Amino acid sequence: ATTDPQDVLNSGWQKDHPLCIISQTTQNEKDFEFFIDTIKKQFSQIHVKNTICNATEERQNELGDLAKGQDLFIIIGGKHSGNTKRLYEIASQSNPQTLWIETARELNEHTDIVLKASKIGISAGASTPQWIIDSTRDTIRKIILRKNSPAVFWGNQFMEFLVRNCLMVSLASGFLTFFWSQIQGVPAAQSLIFSMMSFLYFFAMFFGQRLRE
């Protein structure tokens, strides 16, 4: 497997040596055409099988135009992904201010670039999970919010902390258990014990689920 036509030209094969060239489905169409044209200069018997996906080609063509209109363009995907690498190459050719990240956390190393951009575009490799894309978008919003509205940012962080740790749900369960026990005529001290048990049960259940995630 190769993307460099010189590997074939320097193979030592005779001019009439039969060749079969197959493209990867996510290969860049222009790069593949250049590869074939270069090989044809030296070899006469070439069978070409173009398996590039039409959707991939269209997406790559649109990506260059999309990247041009952004102050910052972000490509999300694995550093070992051929598809993501090609997306990055296409985007960076149209917009030098292009970042390639695997996770949203990497944006924390580029906060100055994010804050300078008024228009930010995002694209991702075909195998990138949707939750990573959503996380990247949320991280961008947080970086901007932390700079422009610190009070709102930290307020949101606090509420997010409560929700993530299920404190609000657990507290609601505890209060509901206490009031229901009182309605049933259970002594206050015993109702308080029941409410604490309910709170701890829900908190442990949801917190344990978060740890597994």
PDB file of C-alpha atoms in Angstrom:
ATOM      1  CA  ALA A   1       0.000   0.000   0.000  1.00  0.00           C
ATOM      2  CA  THR A   2       1.312   3.438  -0.893  1.00  0.00           C
ATOM      3  CA  THR A   3       0.236   6.987  -1.653  1.00  0.00           C
ATOM      4  CA  ASP A   4       3.511   7.927  -3.368  1.00  0.00           C
ATOM      5  CA  PRO A   5       3.722   7.044  -7.102  1.00  0.00           C
ATOM      6  CA  GLN A   6       7.525   7.087  -6.869  1.00  0.00           C
ATOM      7  CA  ASP A   7       7.333   3.845  -4.910  1.00  0.00           C
ATOM      8  CA  VAL A   8       5.924   2.191  -8.016  1.00  0.00           C
ATOM      9  CA  LEU A   9       8.189   3.998 -10.481  1.00  0.00           C
ATOM     10  CA  ASN A  10      11.262   2.888  -8.516  1.00  0.00           C
ATOM     11  CA  SER A  11      10.083  -0.713  -8.205  1.00  0.00           C
ATOM     12  CA  GLY A  12      12.295  -1.957 -11.053  1.00  0.00           C
ATOM     13  CA  TRP A  13       9.371  -3.503 -12.945  1.00  0.00           C
ATOM     14  CA  GLN A  14       9.386  -3.563 -16.755  1.00  0.00           C
ATOM     15  CA  LYS A  15       7.248  -1.126 -18.737  1.00  0.00           C
ATOM     16  CA  ASP A  16       4.845  -3.901 -19.804  1.00  0.00           C
ATOM     17  CA  HIS A  17       4.514  -5.277 -16.280  1.00  0.00           C
ATOM     18  CA  PRO A  18       0.754  -5.552 -15.608  1.00  0.00           C
ATOM     19  CA  LEU A  19      -0.489  -3.436 -12.716  1.00  0.00           C
ATOM     20  CA  CYS A  20      -3.800  -3.336 -10.883  1.00  0.00           C
ATOM     21  CA  ILE A  21      -4.345  -0.181  -8.828  1.00  0.00           C
ATOM     22  CA  ILE A  22      -7.161   0.024  -6.301  1.00  0.00           C
ATOM     23  CA  SER A  23      -7.994   3.133  -4.305  1.00  0.00           C
ATOM     24  CA  GLN A  24      -9.054   3.296  -0.695  1.00  0.00           C
ATOM     25  CA  THR A  25     -12.728   4.263  -0.387  1.00  0.00           C
ATOM     26  CA  THR A  26     -11.853   7.490   1.470  1.00  0.00           C
ATOM     27  CA  GLN A  27      -8.924   8.470  -0.778  1.00  0.00           C
ATOM     28  CA  ASN A  28      -8.810  12.015  -2.141  1.00  0.00           C
ATOM     29  CA  GLU A  29     -10.008  11.978  -5.770  1.00  0.00           C
ATOM     30  CA  LYS A  30      -7.429  14.500  -7.023  1.00  0.00           C
ATOM     31  CA  ASP A  31      -4.553  12.694  -5.314  1.00  0.00           C
ATOM     32  CA  PHE A  32      -5.677   9.404  -6.840  1.00  0.00           C
ATOM     33  CA  GLU A  33      -5.888  10.922 -10.322  1.00  0.00           C
ATOM     34  CA  PHE A  34      -2.375  12.363  -9.928  1.00  0.00           C
ATOM     35  CA  PHE A  35      -1.137   8.927  -8.791  1.00  0.00           C
ATOM     36  CA  ILE A  36      -2.601   7.229 -11.887  1.00  0.00           C
ATOM     37  CA  ASP A  37      -1.363   9.897 -14.334  1.00  0.00           C
ATOM     38  CA  THR A  38       2.152   9.603 -12.931  1.00  0.00           C
ATOM     39  CA  ILE A  39       2.182   5.803 -13.169  1.00  0.00           C
ATOM     40  CA  LYS A  40       0.940   5.884 -16.771  1.00  0.00           C
ATOM     41  CA  LYS A  41       4.080   7.727 -17.836  1.00  0.00           C
ATOM     42  CA  GLN A  42       6.145   4.584 -17.205  1.00  0.00           C
ATOM     43  CA  PHE A  43       3.791   1.605 -17.382  1.00  0.00           C
ATOM     44  CA  SER A  44       1.565   0.573 -20.281  1.00  0.00           C
ATOM     45  CA  GLN A  45      -0.603  -2.190 -18.778  1.00  0.00           C
ATOM     46  CA  ILE A  46      -2.589  -0.618 -15.952  1.00  0.00           C
ATOM     47  CA  HIS A  47      -5.971  -1.688 -14.658  1.00  0.00           C
ATOM     48  CA  VAL A  48      -7.544   0.930 -12.384  1.00  0.00           C
ATOM     49  CA  LYS A  49     -10.288   0.211  -9.869  1.00  0.00           C
ATOM     50  CA  ASN A  50     -11.628   3.433  -8.400  1.00  0.00           C
ATOM     51  CA  THR A  51     -13.511   2.557  -5.217  1.00  0.00           C
ATOM     52  CA  ILE A  52     -13.674   6.082  -3.836  1.00  0.00           C
ATOM     53  CA  CYS A  53     -17.094   6.647  -2.266  1.00  0.00           C
ATOM     54  CA  ASN A  54     -19.084   9.384  -4.045  1.00  0.00           C
ATOM     55  CA  ALA A  55     -20.329  10.711  -0.722  1.00  0.00           C
ATOM     56  CA  THR A  56     -16.743  10.959   0.498  1.00  0.00           C
ATOM     57  CA  GLU A  57     -15.681  12.864  -2.628  1.00  0.00           C
ATOM     58  CA  GLU A  58     -18.578  15.293  -2.317  1.00  0.00           C
ATOM     59  CA  ARG A  59     -17.865  15.816   1.362  1.00  0.00           C
ATOM     60  CA  GLN A  60     -14.200  16.537   0.707  1.00  0.00           C
ATOM     61  CA  ASN A  61     -15.065  19.050  -2.036  1.00  0.00           C
ATOM     62  CA  GLU A  62     -17.539  20.848   0.233  1.00  0.00           C
ATOM     63  CA  LEU A  63     -15.083  20.842   3.127  1.00  0.00           C
ATOM     64  CA  GLY A  64     -12.603  23.121   1.361  1.00  0.00           C
ATOM     65  CA  ASP A  65     -15.295  25.717   0.657  1.00  0.00           C
ATOM     66  CA  LEU A  66     -16.614  25.504   4.213  1.00  0.00           C
ATOM     67  CA  ALA A  67     -13.180  25.970   5.775  1.00  0.00           C
ATOM     68  CA  LYS A  68     -12.490  29.120   3.745  1.00  0.00           C
ATOM     69  CA  GLY A  69     -15.193  31.123   5.436  1.00  0.00           C
ATOM     70  CA  GLN A  70     -14.106  30.447   9.026  1.00  0.00           C
ATOM     71  CA  ASP A  71     -11.704  32.238  11.359  1.00  0.00           C
ATOM     72  CA  LEU A  72     -10.888  28.840  12.840  1.00  0.00           C
ATOM     73  CA  PHE A  73     -11.647  25.377  11.505  1.00  0.00           C
ATOM     74  CA  ILE A  74     -11.465  22.253  13.653  1.00  0.00           C
ATOM     75  CA  ILE A  75     -11.100  18.687  12.410  1.00  0.00           C
ATOM     76  CA  ILE A  76     -12.004  15.965  14.919  1.00  0.00           C
ATOM     77  CA  GLY A  77     -10.755  12.410  14.572  1.00  0.00           C
ATOM     78  CA  GLY A  78      -8.063   9.871  15.397  1.00  0.00           C
ATOM     79  CA  LYS A  79      -4.485  10.772  14.522  1.00  0.00           C
ATOM     80  CA  HIS A  80      -4.084   7.367  12.837  1.00  0.00           C
ATOM     81  CA  SER A  81      -7.209   7.721  10.690  1.00  0.00           C
ATOM     82  CA  GLY A  82      -6.478   8.080   6.969  1.00  0.00           C
ATOM     83  CA  ASN A  83      -9.876   9.645   6.359  1.00  0.00           C
ATOM     84  CA  THR A  84      -9.386  12.283   9.062  1.00  0.00           C
ATOM     85  CA  LYS A  85      -5.873  13.012   7.831  1.00  0.00           C
ATOM     86  CA  ARG A  86      -7.212  13.785   4.358  1.00  0.00           C
ATOM     87  CA  LEU A  87      -9.940  16.008   5.792  1.00  0.00           C
ATOM     88  CA  TYR A  88      -7.279  17.934   7.693  1.00  0.00           C
ATOM     89  CA  GLU A  89      -5.100  18.292   4.590  1.00  0.00           C
ATOM     90  CA  ILE A  90      -8.016  19.618   2.526  1.00  0.00           C
ATOM     91  CA  ALA A  91      -9.181  22.025   5.245  1.00  0.00           C
ATOM     92  CA  SER A  92      -5.692  23.337   6.031  1.00  0.00           C
ATOM     93  CA  GLN A  93      -5.062  24.039   2.342  1.00  0.00           C
ATOM     94  CA  SER A  94      -8.141  26.278   2.299  1.00  0.00           C
ATOM     95  CA  ASN A  95      -7.624  27.677   5.789  1.00  0.00           C
ATOM     96  CA  PRO A  96      -4.186  27.684   7.489  1.00  0.00           C
ATOM     97  CA  GLN A  97      -5.943  28.295  10.808  1.00  0.00           C
ATOM     98  CA  THR A  98      -7.052  24.653  11.069  1.00  0.00           C
ATOM     99  CA  LEU A  99      -6.706  22.453  14.150  1.00  0.00           C
ATOM    100  CA  TRP A 100      -6.740  18.648  14.250  1.00  0.00           C
ATOM    101  CA  ILE A 101      -7.854  17.220  17.589  1.00  0.00           C
ATOM    102  CA  GLU A 102      -8.905  13.823  18.905  1.00  0.00           C
ATOM    103  CA  THR A 103     -10.788  14.983  21.997  1.00  0.00           C
ATOM    104  CA  ALA A 104     -12.344  18.222  23.214  1.00  0.00           C
ATOM    105  CA  ARG A 105      -9.758  18.484  26.008  1.00  0.00           C
ATOM    106  CA  GLU A 106      -7.098  19.405  23.471  1.00  0.00           C
ATOM    107  CA  LEU A 107      -8.883  22.712  22.880  1.00  0.00           C
ATOM    108  CA  ASN A 108      -7.748  23.843  26.336  1.00  0.00           C
ATOM    109  CA  GLU A 109      -4.258  24.103  24.842  1.00  0.00           C
ATOM    110  CA  HIS A 110      -5.541  26.481  22.154  1.00  0.00           C
ATOM    111  CA  THR A 111      -7.844  28.787  24.118  1.00  0.00           C
ATOM    112  CA  ASP A 112      -6.126  31.903  22.731  1.00  0.00           C
ATOM    113  CA  ILE A 113      -6.875  30.818  19.157  1.00  0.00           C
ATOM    114  CA  VAL A 114     -10.488  29.955  20.015  1.00  0.00           C
ATOM    115  CA  LEU A 115     -11.070  33.309  21.721  1.00  0.00           C
ATOM    116  CA  LYS A 116      -9.715  35.263  18.746  1.00  0.00           C
ATOM    117  CA  ALA A 117     -12.096  33.548  16.316  1.00  0.00           C
ATOM    118  CA  SER A 118     -15.567  34.964  15.721  1.00  0.00           C
ATOM    119  CA  LYS A 119     -16.536  32.171  13.297  1.00  0.00           C
ATOM    120  CA  ILE A 120     -15.570  28.568  14.068  1.00  0.00           C
ATOM    121  CA  GLY A 121     -16.307  25.578  11.845  1.00  0.00           C
ATOM    122  CA  ILE A 122     -16.194  21.904  12.843  1.00  0.00           C
ATOM    123  CA  SER A 123     -15.902  18.724  10.793  1.00  0.00           C
ATOM    124  CA  ALA A 124     -15.078  15.169  11.800  1.00  0.00           C
ATOM    125  CA  GLY A 125     -13.850  11.875  10.410  1.00  0.00           C
ATOM    126  CA  ALA A 126     -16.405   9.258   9.401  1.00  0.00           C
ATOM    127  CA  SER A 127     -15.716   7.109  12.477  1.00  0.00           C
ATOM    128  CA  THR A 128     -15.760   9.950  15.030  1.00  0.00           C
ATOM    129  CA  PRO A 129     -18.555   9.365  17.603  1.00  0.00           C
ATOM    130  CA  GLN A 130     -21.253  12.018  17.799  1.00  0.00           C
ATOM    131  CA  TRP A 131     -20.651  12.533  21.518  1.00  0.00           C
ATOM    132  CA  ILE A 132     -17.074  13.700  20.838  1.00  0.00           C
ATOM    133  CA  ILE A 133     -18.386  16.231  18.295  1.00  0.00           C
ATOM    134  CA  ASP A 134     -20.995  17.452  20.809  1.00  0.00           C
ATOM    135  CA  SER A 135     -18.351  17.647  23.534  1.00  0.00           C
ATOM    136  CA  THR A 136     -16.110  19.745  21.280  1.00  0.00           C
ATOM    137  CA  ARG A 137     -18.933  22.170  20.553  1.00  0.00           C
ATOM    138  CA  ASP A 138     -19.743  22.451  24.277  1.00  0.00           C
ATOM    139  CA  THR A 139     -16.086  23.020  25.156  1.00  0.00           C
ATOM    140  CA  ILE A 140     -15.841  25.880  22.646  1.00  0.00           C
ATOM    141  CA  ARG A 141     -18.887  27.503  24.218  1.00  0.00           C
ATOM    142  CA  LYS A 142     -17.412  27.115  27.691  1.00  0.00           C
ATOM    143  CA  ILE A 143     -14.083  28.647  26.690  1.00  0.00           C
ATOM    144  CA  ILE A 144     -15.850  31.697  25.237  1.00  0.00           C
ATOM    145  CA  LEU A 145     -18.288  31.963  28.153  1.00  0.00           C
ATOM    146  CA  ARG A 146     -15.508  31.719  30.752  1.00  0.00           C
ATOM    147  CA  LYS A 147     -13.779  34.682  29.102  1.00  0.00           C
ATOM    148  CA  ASN A 148     -16.801  36.884  28.439  1.00  0.00           C
ATOM    149  CA  SER A 149     -19.104  36.009  31.381  1.00  0.00           C
ATOM    150  CA  PRO A 150     -17.164  34.404  34.265  1.00  0.00           C
ATOM    151  CA  ALA A 151     -20.112  34.548  36.676  1.00  0.00           C
ATOM    152  CA  VAL A 152     -22.449  32.789  34.244  1.00  0.00           C
ATOM    153  CA  PHE A 153     -19.744  30.253  33.405  1.00  0.00           C
ATOM    154  CA  TRP A 154     -19.099  29.259  37.017  1.00  0.00           C
ATOM    155  CA  GLY A 155     -22.834  29.214  37.719  1.00  0.00           C
ATOM    156  CA  ASN A 156     -23.308  26.766  34.855  1.00  0.00           C
ATOM    157  CA  GLN A 157     -20.366  24.713  36.073  1.00  0.00           C
ATOM    158  CA  PHE A 158     -21.919  24.455  39.515  1.00  0.00           C
ATOM    159  CA  MET A 159     -25.295  23.391  38.139  1.00  0.00           C
ATOM    160  CA  GLU A 160     -23.590  20.887  35.859  1.00  0.00           C
ATOM    161  CA  PHE A 161     -21.746  19.490  38.858  1.00  0.00           C
ATOM    162  CA  LEU A 162     -25.015  19.057  40.743  1.00  0.00           C
ATOM    163  CA  VAL A 163     -26.698  17.324  37.836  1.00  0.00           C
ATOM    164  CA  ARG A 164     -23.734  15.076  37.055  1.00  0.00           C
ATOM    165  CA  ASN A 165     -23.498  13.901  40.629  1.00  0.00           C
ATOM    166  CA  CYS A 166     -27.258  13.547  40.848  1.00  0.00           C
ATOM    167  CA  LEU A 167     -27.398  15.609  44.040  1.00  0.00           C
ATOM    168  CA  MET A 168     -30.591  17.332  43.009  1.00  0.00           C
ATOM    169  CA  VAL A 169     -32.363  14.064  42.256  1.00  0.00           C
ATOM    170  CA  SER A 170     -31.065  12.482  45.454  1.00  0.00           C
ATOM    171  CA  LEU A 171     -32.098  15.489  47.578  1.00  0.00           C
ATOM    172  CA  ALA A 172     -35.545  15.510  46.005  1.00  0.00           C
ATOM    173  CA  SER A 173     -35.880  11.831  46.833  1.00  0.00           C
ATOM    174  CA  GLY A 174     -34.848  12.480  50.423  1.00  0.00           C
ATOM    175  CA  PHE A 175     -37.297  15.365  50.898  1.00  0.00           C
ATOM    176  CA  LEU A 176     -40.130  13.430  49.265  1.00  0.00           C
ATOM    177  CA  THR A 177     -39.485  10.455  51.530  1.00  0.00           C
ATOM    178  CA  PHE A 178     -39.463  12.705  54.620  1.00  0.00           C
ATOM    179  CA  PHE A 179     -42.737  14.468  53.798  1.00  0.00           C
ATOM    180  CA  TRP A 180     -44.468  11.241  52.796  1.00  0.00           C
ATOM    181  CA  SER A 181     -43.378   9.646  56.081  1.00  0.00           C
ATOM    182  CA  GLN A 182     -44.773  12.630  57.972  1.00  0.00           C
ATOM    183  CA  ILE A 183     -48.077  12.314  56.162  1.00  0.00           C
ATOM    184  CA  GLN A 184     -48.192   8.657  57.191  1.00  0.00           C
ATOM    185  CA  GLY A 185     -47.669   9.648  60.819  1.00  0.00           C
ATOM    186  CA  VAL A 186     -44.099   8.349  61.145  1.00  0.00           C
ATOM    187  CA  PRO A 187     -42.146  10.100  63.965  1.00  0.00           C
ATOM    188  CA  ALA A 188     -39.903  12.930  62.745  1.00  0.00           C
ATOM    189  CA  ALA A 189     -36.676  11.238  63.858  1.00  0.00           C
ATOM    190  CA  GLN A 190     -37.564   8.041  62.018  1.00  0.00           C
ATOM    191  CA  SER A 191     -38.741  10.011  58.960  1.00  0.00           C
ATOM    192  CA  LEU A 192     -35.359  11.722  58.878  1.00  0.00           C
ATOM    193  CA  ILE A 193     -33.601   8.363  58.904  1.00  0.00           C
ATOM    194  CA  PHE A 194     -35.792   7.130  56.050  1.00  0.00           C
ATOM    195  CA  SER A 195     -35.115  10.289  54.041  1.00  0.00           C
ATOM    196  CA  MET A 196     -31.346   9.909  54.554  1.00  0.00           C
ATOM    197  CA  MET A 197     -31.528   6.292  53.423  1.00  0.00           C
ATOM    198  CA  SER A 198     -33.459   7.337  50.324  1.00  0.00           C
ATOM    199  CA  PHE A 199     -30.956  10.109  49.561  1.00  0.00           C
ATOM    200  CA  LEU A 200     -27.944   7.820  49.955  1.00  0.00           C
ATOM    201  CA  TYR A 201     -29.540   5.065  47.890  1.00  0.00           C
ATOM    202  CA  PHE A 202     -30.234   7.298  44.888  1.00  0.00           C
ATOM    203  CA  PHE A 203     -26.914   9.109  45.170  1.00  0.00           C
ATOM    204  CA  ALA A 204     -24.932   5.848  45.297  1.00  0.00           C
ATOM    205  CA  MET A 205     -26.906   4.364  42.414  1.00  0.00           C
ATOM    206  CA  PHE A 206     -26.457   7.344  40.055  1.00  0.00           C
ATOM    207  CA  PHE A 207     -22.903   8.099  41.133  1.00  0.00           C
ATOM    208  CA  GLY A 208     -21.944   4.470  40.558  1.00  0.00           C
ATOM    209  CA  GLN A 209     -23.459   4.646  37.081  1.00  0.00           C
ATOM    210  CA  ARG A 210     -21.383   7.746  36.333  1.00  0.00           C
ATOM    211  CA  LEU A 211     -18.224   5.939  37.377  1.00  0.00           C
ATOM    212  CA  ARG A 212     -19.006   3.056  35.036  1.00  0.00           C
ATOM    213  CA  GLU A 213     -19.488   5.510  32.164  1.00  0.00           C
TER     214      GLU A 213
END
